[in-house]
Amino acid sequence: GAGVSQSPSNKVTEKGKDVELRCDPISGHTALYWYRQSLGQGLEFLIYFQGNSAPDKSGLPSDRFSAERTGGSVSTLTIQRTQQEDSAVYLCASSQGGSSSYEQYFGPGTRLTVT
Amino acid sequence: GNSVTQMEGPVTLSEEAFLTINCTYTATGYPSLFWYVQYPGEGLQLLLKATKADDKGSNKGFEATYRKETTSFHLEKGSVQVSDSAVYFCALKGDAGGTSYGKLTFGQGTILTVHP
């Protein structure tokens, strides 16, 4: 079946602009995660959605970052007033649940470049 | 908080050499441990996992044993191939009820290059 998809695959934006990154998880997966991969910081957790529970936002680096998940499926990560340090690959993952029994399947990522 | 420390890379080996990539962790309770691999031009994928102490995860000739006494989860392969060239990430997930439940905490990644 289809895996996790993300769009766009690449995004170049000017400093100060807002961007939206989209994630389509695997159908039926109740858990959805956003991570960021950058040269300086490695792979960092950003936010985690599990079913109808309140999301775990503990990894969001600033209040410029927000995410929502509509209808328990598609998720959008929004970065407002982008800065150059936001340049990274943003990865989305989904799993059948939050337990370690369930593998997290990663999407191909969105490469964000802030100029 | 939880953390994962991986052996610094990059690692360069000849084909059929023995591979070890060290990984140690800091966590409360009983986390689950994972190795993920990212092949050139591909997405991150799970290589193997272990969910309790003394468990051994294995896949594609790779192995790692969950050692709680040394808080380690070292990755090994007896004979590497050129096709194993990739970036390898050690990761942990906190146990149920903890504040880090669900999310993965990753090490910094180790670049492996295998030459023919």
mmCIF file of C-alpha atoms in Angstrom:
data_model
loop_
_atom_site.group_PDB
_atom_site.id
_atom_site.type_symbol
_atom_site.label_atom_id
_atom_site.label_comp_id
_atom_site.label_asym_id
_atom_site.label_seq_id
_atom_site.Cartn_x
_atom_site.Cartn_y
_atom_site.Cartn_z
ATOM 1 C CA GLY A 1 0.000 0.000 0.000
ATOM 2 C CA ALA A 2 0.942 3.657 -0.080
ATOM 3 C CA GLY A 3 3.489 4.900 2.395
ATOM 4 C CA VAL A 4 3.718 8.234 4.153
ATOM 5 C CA SER A 5 3.783 11.074 1.654
ATOM 6 C CA GLN A 6 4.926 14.635 2.156
ATOM 7 C CA SER A 7 4.632 17.756 0.082
ATOM 8 C CA PRO A 8 6.312 19.715 -1.220
ATOM 9 C CA SER A 9 9.524 17.729 -1.548
ATOM 10 C CA ASN A 10 11.530 20.947 -1.691
ATOM 11 C CA LYS A 11 10.664 24.448 -0.573
ATOM 12 C CA VAL A 12 12.768 27.569 -0.909
ATOM 13 C CA THR A 13 11.448 30.619 0.888
ATOM 14 C CA GLU A 14 12.637 34.047 1.866
ATOM 15 C CA LYS A 15 13.380 34.896 5.464
ATOM 16 C CA GLY A 16 10.267 36.231 7.166
ATOM 17 C CA LYS A 17 7.744 34.365 5.023
ATOM 18 C CA ASP A 18 5.358 31.713 6.352
ATOM 19 C CA VAL A 19 5.462 28.130 5.038
ATOM 20 C CA GLU A 20 3.147 25.135 5.289
ATOM 21 C CA LEU A 21 4.368 21.573 5.026
ATOM 22 C CA ARG A 22 1.942 18.722 4.486
ATOM 23 C CA CYS A 23 1.980 15.107 5.611
ATOM 24 C CA ASP A 24 -0.341 12.311 4.485
ATOM 25 C CA PRO A 25 0.081 9.374 6.859
ATOM 26 C CA ILE A 26 -0.577 5.730 6.089
ATOM 27 C CA SER A 27 -4.300 5.087 6.113
ATOM 28 C CA GLY A 28 -5.520 3.856 9.491
ATOM 29 C CA HIS A 29 -2.472 4.992 11.434
ATOM 30 C CA THR A 30 -3.591 6.833 14.545
ATOM 31 C CA ALA A 31 -0.193 8.209 15.541
ATOM 32 C CA LEU A 32 1.593 10.917 13.559
ATOM 33 C CA TYR A 33 4.963 12.505 14.285
ATOM 34 C CA TRP A 34 6.988 15.402 12.951
ATOM 35 C CA TYR A 35 10.779 15.440 13.197
ATOM 36 C CA ARG A 36 13.447 17.791 11.867
ATOM 37 C CA GLN A 37 16.815 16.725 10.452
ATOM 38 C CA SER A 38 19.505 19.358 10.252
ATOM 39 C CA LEU A 39 23.294 19.329 10.052
ATOM 40 C CA GLY A 40 23.820 21.045 13.339
ATOM 41 C CA GLN A 41 21.125 19.385 15.445
ATOM 42 C CA GLY A 42 20.715 15.914 13.968
ATOM 43 C CA LEU A 43 17.242 14.375 14.112
ATOM 44 C CA GLU A 44 14.928 16.175 16.538
ATOM 45 C CA PHE A 45 11.386 15.413 17.605
ATOM 46 C CA LEU A 46 8.933 18.259 17.041
ATOM 47 C CA ILE A 47 5.350 17.142 17.741
ATOM 48 C CA TYR A 48 3.299 13.956 18.181
ATOM 49 C CA PHE A 49 -0.403 13.357 17.557
ATOM 50 C CA GLN A 50 -2.144 10.263 18.914
ATOM 51 C CA GLY A 51 -5.798 9.772 18.068
ATOM 52 C CA ASN A 52 -7.997 12.384 19.688
ATOM 53 C CA SER A 53 -5.586 13.119 22.539
ATOM 54 C CA ALA A 54 -3.969 16.513 22.979
ATOM 55 C CA PRO A 55 -0.760 16.577 20.920
ATOM 56 C CA ASP A 56 2.663 16.422 22.556
ATOM 57 C CA LYS A 57 4.184 19.725 21.433
ATOM 58 C CA SER A 58 7.222 19.518 23.677
ATOM 59 C CA GLY A 59 9.699 19.491 20.771
ATOM 60 C CA LEU A 60 8.535 22.608 18.964
ATOM 61 C CA PRO A 61 11.501 25.018 19.066
ATOM 62 C CA SER A 62 9.531 28.263 19.232
ATOM 63 C CA ASP A 63 6.032 29.683 19.042
ATOM 64 C CA ARG A 64 6.610 30.297 15.329
ATOM 65 C CA PHE A 65 6.042 26.581 14.835
ATOM 66 C CA SER A 66 2.587 25.014 14.956
ATOM 67 C CA ALA A 67 0.925 21.907 13.611
ATOM 68 C CA GLU A 68 -2.535 20.542 13.230
ATOM 69 C CA ARG A 69 -4.037 17.270 12.225
ATOM 70 C CA THR A 70 -7.433 17.418 10.609
ATOM 71 C CA GLY A 71 -9.887 14.554 10.846
ATOM 72 C CA GLY A 72 -7.261 12.318 12.381
ATOM 73 C CA SER A 73 -5.458 12.027 9.061
ATOM 74 C CA VAL A 74 -3.573 14.726 7.147
ATOM 75 C CA SER A 75 -1.268 16.993 9.127
ATOM 76 C CA THR A 76 0.134 20.432 8.350
ATOM 77 C CA LEU A 77 3.233 21.901 9.978
ATOM 78 C CA THR A 78 3.298 25.694 9.763
ATOM 79 C CA ILE A 79 6.354 27.843 10.328
ATOM 80 C CA GLN A 80 5.691 31.555 10.626
ATOM 81 C CA ARG A 81 8.235 34.284 9.928
ATOM 82 C CA THR A 82 10.858 31.773 8.813
ATOM 83 C CA GLN A 83 14.469 32.219 9.864
ATOM 84 C CA GLN A 84 17.628 30.836 8.280
ATOM 85 C CA GLU A 85 18.082 28.427 11.185
ATOM 86 C CA ASP A 86 14.774 26.813 10.197
ATOM 87 C CA SER A 87 16.490 25.373 7.110
ATOM 88 C CA ALA A 88 16.332 21.594 7.486
ATOM 89 C CA VAL A 89 14.618 18.470 6.239
ATOM 90 C CA TYR A 90 11.242 18.057 7.922
ATOM 91 C CA LEU A 91 10.226 14.421 8.317
ATOM 92 C CA CYS A 92 6.802 13.054 9.040
ATOM 93 C CA ALA A 93 6.170 9.556 10.375
ATOM 94 C CA SER A 94 3.080 7.562 11.236
ATOM 95 C CA SER A 95 2.359 4.368 13.150
ATOM 96 C CA GLN A 96 -0.606 2.264 14.173
ATOM 97 C CA GLY A 97 -0.230 3.542 17.733
ATOM 98 C CA GLY A 98 2.223 5.067 20.173
ATOM 99 C CA SER A 99 3.453 1.785 21.603
ATOM 100 C CA SER A 100 6.915 0.476 20.727
ATOM 101 C CA SER A 101 5.163 -2.547 19.228
ATOM 102 C CA TYR A 102 4.294 -0.373 16.261
ATOM 103 C CA GLU A 103 6.924 0.685 13.763
ATOM 104 C CA GLN A 104 7.132 4.340 12.783
ATOM 105 C CA TYR A 105 7.105 4.679 8.998
ATOM 106 C CA PHE A 106 8.836 7.779 7.720
ATOM 107 C CA GLY A 107 8.011 9.893 4.714
ATOM 108 C CA PRO A 108 10.646 11.152 2.254
ATOM 109 C CA GLY A 109 10.758 14.563 3.915
ATOM 110 C CA THR A 110 10.440 18.175 2.834
ATOM 111 C CA ARG A 111 13.709 20.018 2.367
ATOM 112 C CA LEU A 112 13.197 23.608 3.498
ATOM 113 C CA THR A 113 15.715 26.262 2.552
ATOM 114 C CA VAL A 114 15.320 29.756 3.984
ATOM 115 C CA THR A 115 17.292 32.374 2.063
ATOM 116 C CA GLY B 1 15.645 13.940 29.774
ATOM 117 C CA ASN B 2 16.394 11.049 27.468
ATOM 118 C CA SER B 3 19.475 11.086 25.297
ATOM 119 C CA VAL B 4 21.357 8.840 22.883
ATOM 120 C CA THR B 5 25.073 9.003 22.171
ATOM 121 C CA GLN B 6 26.485 7.373 19.098
ATOM 122 C CA MET B 7 29.984 6.601 17.991
ATOM 123 C CA GLU B 8 31.395 9.485 16.004
ATOM 124 C CA GLY B 9 31.767 8.867 12.305
ATOM 125 C CA PRO B 10 32.350 8.598 9.522
ATOM 126 C CA VAL B 11 33.286 4.936 9.432
ATOM 127 C CA THR B 12 35.033 3.549 6.358
ATOM 128 C CA LEU B 13 35.472 -0.212 5.912
ATOM 129 C CA SER B 14 36.421 -2.677 3.243
ATOM 130 C CA GLU B 15 33.872 -5.215 2.067
ATOM 131 C CA GLU B 16 33.575 -8.253 4.369
ATOM 132 C CA ALA B 17 35.018 -6.378 7.352
ATOM 133 C CA PHE B 18 33.406 -6.559 10.800
ATOM 134 C CA LEU B 19 31.286 -3.583 11.810
ATOM 135 C CA THR B 20 30.551 -2.165 15.228
ATOM 136 C CA ILE B 21 28.770 1.134 15.797
ATOM 137 C CA ASN B 22 28.557 1.996 19.470
ATOM 138 C CA CYS B 23 25.415 3.435 21.021
ATOM 139 C CA THR B 24 24.747 4.310 24.648
ATOM 140 C CA TYR B 25 21.677 5.909 26.143
ATOM 141 C CA THR B 26 20.343 7.761 29.139
ATOM 142 C CA ALA B 27 16.736 7.216 30.072
ATOM 143 C CA THR B 28 14.472 6.560 33.008
ATOM 144 C CA GLY B 29 12.433 3.413 33.234
ATOM 145 C CA TYR B 30 12.499 0.834 30.484
ATOM 146 C CA PRO B 31 12.797 2.421 27.051
ATOM 147 C CA SER B 32 12.645 0.571 23.763
ATOM 148 C CA LEU B 33 15.723 0.807 21.560
ATOM 149 C CA PHE B 34 15.991 1.023 17.789
ATOM 150 C CA TRP B 35 18.433 1.255 14.923
ATOM 151 C CA TYR B 36 17.263 3.178 11.865
ATOM 152 C CA VAL B 37 19.056 3.343 8.517
ATOM 153 C CA GLN B 38 18.977 5.978 5.797
ATOM 154 C CA TYR B 39 20.324 4.772 2.451
ATOM 155 C CA PRO B 40 21.503 7.397 -0.056
ATOM 156 C CA GLY B 41 18.513 9.164 -1.573
ATOM 157 C CA GLU B 42 16.012 7.202 0.507
ATOM 158 C CA GLY B 43 13.900 7.809 3.567
ATOM 159 C CA LEU B 44 14.579 6.688 7.110
ATOM 160 C CA GLN B 45 13.635 3.082 7.766
ATOM 161 C CA LEU B 46 13.666 0.787 10.754
ATOM 162 C CA LEU B 47 16.544 -1.703 10.744
ATOM 163 C CA LEU B 48 15.945 -3.504 14.044
ATOM 164 C CA LYS B 49 14.590 -3.016 17.528
ATOM 165 C CA ALA B 50 14.596 -4.424 21.071
ATOM 166 C CA THR B 51 11.923 -3.637 23.594
ATOM 167 C CA LYS B 52 13.304 -5.093 26.822
ATOM 168 C CA ALA B 53 16.611 -5.846 28.503
ATOM 169 C CA ASP B 54 18.680 -8.693 27.011
ATOM 170 C CA ASP B 55 16.550 -8.767 23.864
ATOM 171 C CA LYS B 56 18.506 -9.068 20.626
ATOM 172 C CA GLY B 57 17.201 -7.344 17.534
ATOM 173 C CA SER B 58 18.377 -8.632 14.170
ATOM 174 C CA ASN B 59 17.760 -7.943 10.484
ATOM 175 C CA LYS B 60 19.753 -8.202 7.233
ATOM 176 C CA GLY B 61 22.743 -9.664 9.104
ATOM 177 C CA PHE B 62 22.830 -6.798 11.607
ATOM 178 C CA GLU B 63 22.404 -7.437 15.328
ATOM 179 C CA ALA B 64 22.139 -5.365 18.490
ATOM 180 C CA THR B 65 21.576 -6.481 22.089
ATOM 181 C CA TYR B 66 19.779 -4.352 24.677
ATOM 182 C CA ARG B 67 22.185 -4.161 27.631
ATOM 183 C CA LYS B 68 20.576 -2.406 30.557
ATOM 184 C CA GLU B 69 23.588 -2.835 32.827
ATOM 185 C CA THR B 70 25.783 -0.848 30.444
ATOM 186 C CA THR B 71 22.913 1.210 28.920
ATOM 187 C CA SER B 72 24.103 0.216 25.463
ATOM 188 C CA PHE B 73 22.716 -1.022 22.169
ATOM 189 C CA HIS B 74 25.730 -1.487 19.902
ATOM 190 C CA LEU B 75 25.118 -2.377 16.255
ATOM 191 C CA GLU B 76 27.199 -5.199 14.751
ATOM 192 C CA LYS B 77 27.546 -6.998 11.462
ATOM 193 C CA GLY B 78 30.005 -9.753 10.787
ATOM 194 C CA SER B 79 30.674 -9.021 7.125
ATOM 195 C CA VAL B 80 29.631 -5.727 5.577
ATOM 196 C CA GLN B 81 28.768 -5.204 1.923
ATOM 197 C CA VAL B 82 29.031 -2.157 -0.314
ATOM 198 C CA SER B 83 25.236 -1.980 -0.231
ATOM 199 C CA ASP B 84 25.369 -1.362 3.551
ATOM 200 C CA SER B 85 26.785 2.115 2.924
ATOM 201 C CA ALA B 86 24.300 4.433 4.618
ATOM 202 C CA VAL B 87 23.724 6.597 7.672
ATOM 203 C CA TYR B 88 22.801 4.660 10.818
ATOM 204 C CA PHE B 89 20.845 6.177 13.698
ATOM 205 C CA CYS B 90 20.412 4.747 17.169
ATOM 206 C CA ALA B 91 17.162 5.795 18.854
ATOM 207 C CA LEU B 92 15.059 5.210 21.927
ATOM 208 C CA LYS B 93 11.424 5.548 22.812
ATOM 209 C CA GLY B 94 10.327 6.081 26.397
ATOM 210 C CA ASP B 95 8.094 3.572 28.141
ATOM 211 C CA ALA B 96 4.361 3.989 28.584
ATOM 212 C CA GLY B 97 3.405 6.584 31.144
ATOM 213 C CA GLY B 98 6.590 8.571 30.739
ATOM 214 C CA THR B 99 6.786 12.041 29.275
ATOM 215 C CA SER B 100 8.778 10.759 26.324
ATOM 216 C CA TYR B 101 6.321 8.015 25.397
ATOM 217 C CA GLY B 102 5.683 7.699 21.676
ATOM 218 C CA LYS B 103 8.392 9.973 20.347
ATOM 219 C CA LEU B 104 11.825 8.827 19.244
ATOM 220 C CA THR B 105 15.030 10.364 20.570
ATOM 221 C CA PHE B 106 17.847 9.897 18.059
ATOM 222 C CA GLY B 107 21.596 9.780 18.230
ATOM 223 C CA GLN B 108 23.570 12.010 15.901
ATOM 224 C CA GLY B 109 23.968 9.384 13.192
ATOM 225 C CA THR B 110 27.006 7.522 11.881
ATOM 226 C CA ILE B 111 27.953 7.583 8.218
ATOM 227 C CA LEU B 112 29.181 4.190 7.025
ATOM 228 C CA THR B 113 31.038 3.809 3.730
ATOM 229 C CA VAL B 114 32.002 0.341 2.532
ATOM 230 C CA HIS B 115 34.569 0.031 -0.260
ATOM 231 C CA PRO B 116 34.845 -2.989 -2.580
#
